[in-house]
């Protein structure tokens, strides 16, 4: 495996781990704070995120572009929210950072592009 393909794989695995860990943490905290009636929403969101991540890892470019677009949408939505105290919460700041970095890497990283090209030619 070429070095840039290997770096792309490491970047994707890092994005997957960070996104799923953050999603699971948010689900656990929201469930703990607001009750079990919010748990199904969190589980569905986690499963959808996991599905996206699986298809990105297997080399589906359209899923990568869709997921990057959703990450950008979430960052813009949080930044434009009327609740400014929400932006000061450490978990929201972490969410903004992880989503911003993930979207940037998915869109602009040549290593990720090399990894996805490698996956596409293998199939």
mmCIF file of C-alpha atoms in Angstrom:
data_model
loop_
_atom_site.group_PDB
_atom_site.id
_atom_site.type_symbol
_atom_site.label_atom_id
_atom_site.label_comp_id
_atom_site.label_asym_id
_atom_site.label_seq_id
_atom_site.Cartn_x
_atom_site.Cartn_y
_atom_site.Cartn_z
ATOM 1 C CA UNK A 1 0.000 0.000 0.000
ATOM 2 C CA UNK A 2 1.374 3.408 -0.953
ATOM 3 C CA UNK A 3 2.128 5.893 1.841
ATOM 4 C CA UNK A 4 -0.534 8.406 0.765
ATOM 5 C CA UNK A 5 -3.165 5.654 0.572
ATOM 6 C CA UNK A 6 -2.161 4.485 4.036
ATOM 7 C CA UNK A 7 -2.403 8.068 5.378
ATOM 8 C CA UNK A 8 -5.833 8.393 3.761
ATOM 9 C CA UNK A 9 -6.968 5.213 5.493
ATOM 10 C CA UNK A 10 -5.675 6.498 8.844
ATOM 11 C CA UNK A 11 -7.440 9.834 8.311
ATOM 12 C CA UNK A 12 -10.715 8.065 7.489
ATOM 13 C CA UNK A 13 -10.441 5.778 10.504
ATOM 14 C CA UNK A 14 -9.765 8.828 12.693
ATOM 15 C CA UNK A 15 -12.823 10.622 11.300
ATOM 16 C CA UNK A 16 -14.939 7.508 11.835
ATOM 17 C CA UNK A 17 -13.782 7.067 15.434
ATOM 18 C CA UNK A 18 -14.189 10.740 16.319
ATOM 19 C CA UNK A 19 -17.652 10.993 14.751
ATOM 20 C CA UNK A 20 -19.004 7.809 16.304
ATOM 21 C CA UNK A 21 -17.505 8.535 19.719
ATOM 22 C CA UNK A 22 -18.913 12.057 19.706
ATOM 23 C CA UNK A 23 -22.306 10.795 18.531
ATOM 24 C CA UNK A 24 -22.439 8.127 21.252
ATOM 25 C CA UNK A 25 -21.390 10.661 23.894
ATOM 26 C CA UNK A 26 -24.036 13.152 22.783
ATOM 27 C CA UNK A 27 -26.698 10.422 22.820
ATOM 28 C CA UNK A 28 -25.705 9.289 26.305
ATOM 29 C CA UNK A 29 -25.651 12.823 27.708
ATOM 30 C CA UNK A 30 -28.961 13.831 26.131
ATOM 31 C CA UNK A 31 -30.586 10.621 27.390
ATOM 32 C CA UNK A 32 -29.169 11.173 30.872
ATOM 33 C CA UNK A 33 -30.282 14.803 30.979
ATOM 34 C CA UNK A 34 -33.702 14.618 29.292
ATOM 35 C CA UNK A 35 -34.819 11.028 29.822
ATOM 36 C CA UNK A 36 -35.273 7.800 27.918
ATOM 37 C CA UNK A 37 -37.806 9.222 25.478
ATOM 38 C CA UNK A 38 -34.850 10.840 23.615
ATOM 39 C CA UNK A 39 -32.919 7.565 23.314
ATOM 40 C CA UNK A 40 -34.543 6.267 20.068
ATOM 41 C CA UNK A 41 -33.589 9.491 18.268
ATOM 42 C CA UNK A 42 -29.980 9.074 19.374
ATOM 43 C CA UNK A 43 -29.860 5.411 18.412
ATOM 44 C CA UNK A 44 -31.239 6.140 14.948
ATOM 45 C CA UNK A 45 -28.742 8.983 14.478
ATOM 46 C CA UNK A 46 -25.895 6.683 15.567
ATOM 47 C CA UNK A 47 -27.022 3.950 13.155
ATOM 48 C CA UNK A 48 -27.312 6.414 10.260
ATOM 49 C CA UNK A 49 -23.853 7.804 11.039
ATOM 50 C CA UNK A 50 -22.464 4.258 11.230
ATOM 51 C CA UNK A 51 -24.011 3.425 7.862
ATOM 52 C CA UNK A 52 -22.511 6.544 6.294
ATOM 53 C CA UNK A 53 -19.121 5.684 7.750
ATOM 54 C CA UNK A 54 -19.256 2.119 6.471
ATOM 55 C CA UNK A 55 -19.994 3.224 2.912
ATOM 56 C CA UNK A 56 -17.344 5.948 3.033
ATOM 57 C CA UNK A 57 -14.792 3.399 4.246
ATOM 58 C CA UNK A 58 -15.697 1.047 1.403
ATOM 59 C CA UNK A 59 -14.990 3.825 -1.108
ATOM 60 C CA UNK A 60 -18.355 5.290 -2.090
ATOM 61 C CA UNK A 61 -17.591 8.861 -3.181
ATOM 62 C CA UNK A 62 -21.199 10.043 -3.319
ATOM 63 C CA UNK A 63 -21.669 9.084 0.344
ATOM 64 C CA UNK A 64 -18.473 10.963 1.230
ATOM 65 C CA UNK A 65 -19.784 14.079 -0.528
ATOM 66 C CA UNK A 66 -23.222 13.751 1.068
ATOM 67 C CA UNK A 67 -21.749 13.262 4.534
ATOM 68 C CA UNK A 68 -19.367 16.212 4.102
ATOM 69 C CA UNK A 69 -22.344 18.342 3.051
ATOM 70 C CA UNK A 70 -24.294 17.273 6.128
ATOM 71 C CA UNK A 71 -21.313 18.094 8.338
ATOM 72 C CA UNK A 72 -21.056 21.561 6.796
ATOM 73 C CA UNK A 73 -24.801 22.042 7.257
ATOM 74 C CA UNK A 74 -24.529 21.106 10.941
ATOM 75 C CA UNK A 75 -21.646 23.542 11.484
ATOM 76 C CA UNK A 76 -23.538 26.377 9.798
ATOM 77 C CA UNK A 77 -26.709 25.545 11.749
ATOM 78 C CA UNK A 78 -24.880 25.648 15.066
ATOM 79 C CA UNK A 79 -23.083 28.878 14.201
ATOM 80 C CA UNK A 80 -26.311 30.583 13.133
ATOM 81 C CA UNK A 81 -28.350 29.380 16.098
ATOM 82 C CA UNK A 82 -30.084 32.020 18.161
ATOM 83 C CA UNK A 83 -28.981 30.411 21.401
ATOM 84 C CA UNK A 84 -25.536 31.964 21.866
ATOM 85 C CA UNK A 85 -25.003 30.200 25.196
ATOM 86 C CA UNK A 86 -25.132 26.949 23.227
ATOM 87 C CA UNK A 87 -21.962 27.976 21.396
ATOM 88 C CA UNK A 88 -20.107 28.369 24.683
ATOM 89 C CA UNK A 89 -20.827 24.835 25.846
ATOM 90 C CA UNK A 90 -17.639 22.717 25.631
ATOM 91 C CA UNK A 91 -19.426 19.808 23.959
ATOM 92 C CA UNK A 92 -20.836 22.081 21.249
ATOM 93 C CA UNK A 93 -17.397 23.562 20.671
ATOM 94 C CA UNK A 94 -16.006 20.037 20.357
ATOM 95 C CA UNK A 95 -18.809 19.155 17.943
ATOM 96 C CA UNK A 96 -18.024 22.234 15.837
ATOM 97 C CA UNK A 97 -14.331 21.411 15.751
ATOM 98 C CA UNK A 98 -14.796 17.721 14.906
ATOM 99 C CA UNK A 99 -17.378 18.408 12.197
ATOM 100 C CA UNK A 100 -15.355 21.251 10.677
ATOM 101 C CA UNK A 101 -12.119 19.275 10.579
ATOM 102 C CA UNK A 102 -13.874 16.133 9.321
ATOM 103 C CA UNK A 103 -15.629 17.976 6.499
ATOM 104 C CA UNK A 104 -12.420 19.750 5.504
ATOM 105 C CA UNK A 105 -10.447 16.508 5.434
ATOM 106 C CA UNK A 106 -13.148 14.633 3.524
ATOM 107 C CA UNK A 107 -13.374 17.333 0.880
ATOM 108 C CA UNK A 108 -9.797 18.555 0.463
ATOM 109 C CA UNK A 109 -7.449 15.765 1.582
ATOM 110 C CA UNK A 110 -5.472 14.255 -1.284
ATOM 111 C CA UNK A 111 -4.668 11.259 0.900
ATOM 112 C CA UNK A 112 -8.353 10.492 1.451
ATOM 113 C CA UNK A 113 -8.926 10.898 -2.280
ATOM 114 C CA UNK A 114 -6.062 8.461 -2.972
ATOM 115 C CA UNK A 115 -7.528 5.936 -0.539
ATOM 116 C CA UNK A 116 -10.969 6.188 -2.144
ATOM 117 C CA UNK A 117 -9.431 5.809 -5.618
ATOM 118 C CA UNK A 118 -7.617 2.699 -4.402
ATOM 119 C CA UNK A 119 -10.868 1.273 -3.011
ATOM 120 C CA UNK A 120 -12.737 2.092 -6.237
ATOM 121 C CA UNK A 121 -10.176 0.332 -8.441
ATOM 122 C CA UNK A 122 -10.167 -2.772 -6.236
ATOM 123 C CA UNK A 123 -13.858 -3.418 -6.806
#
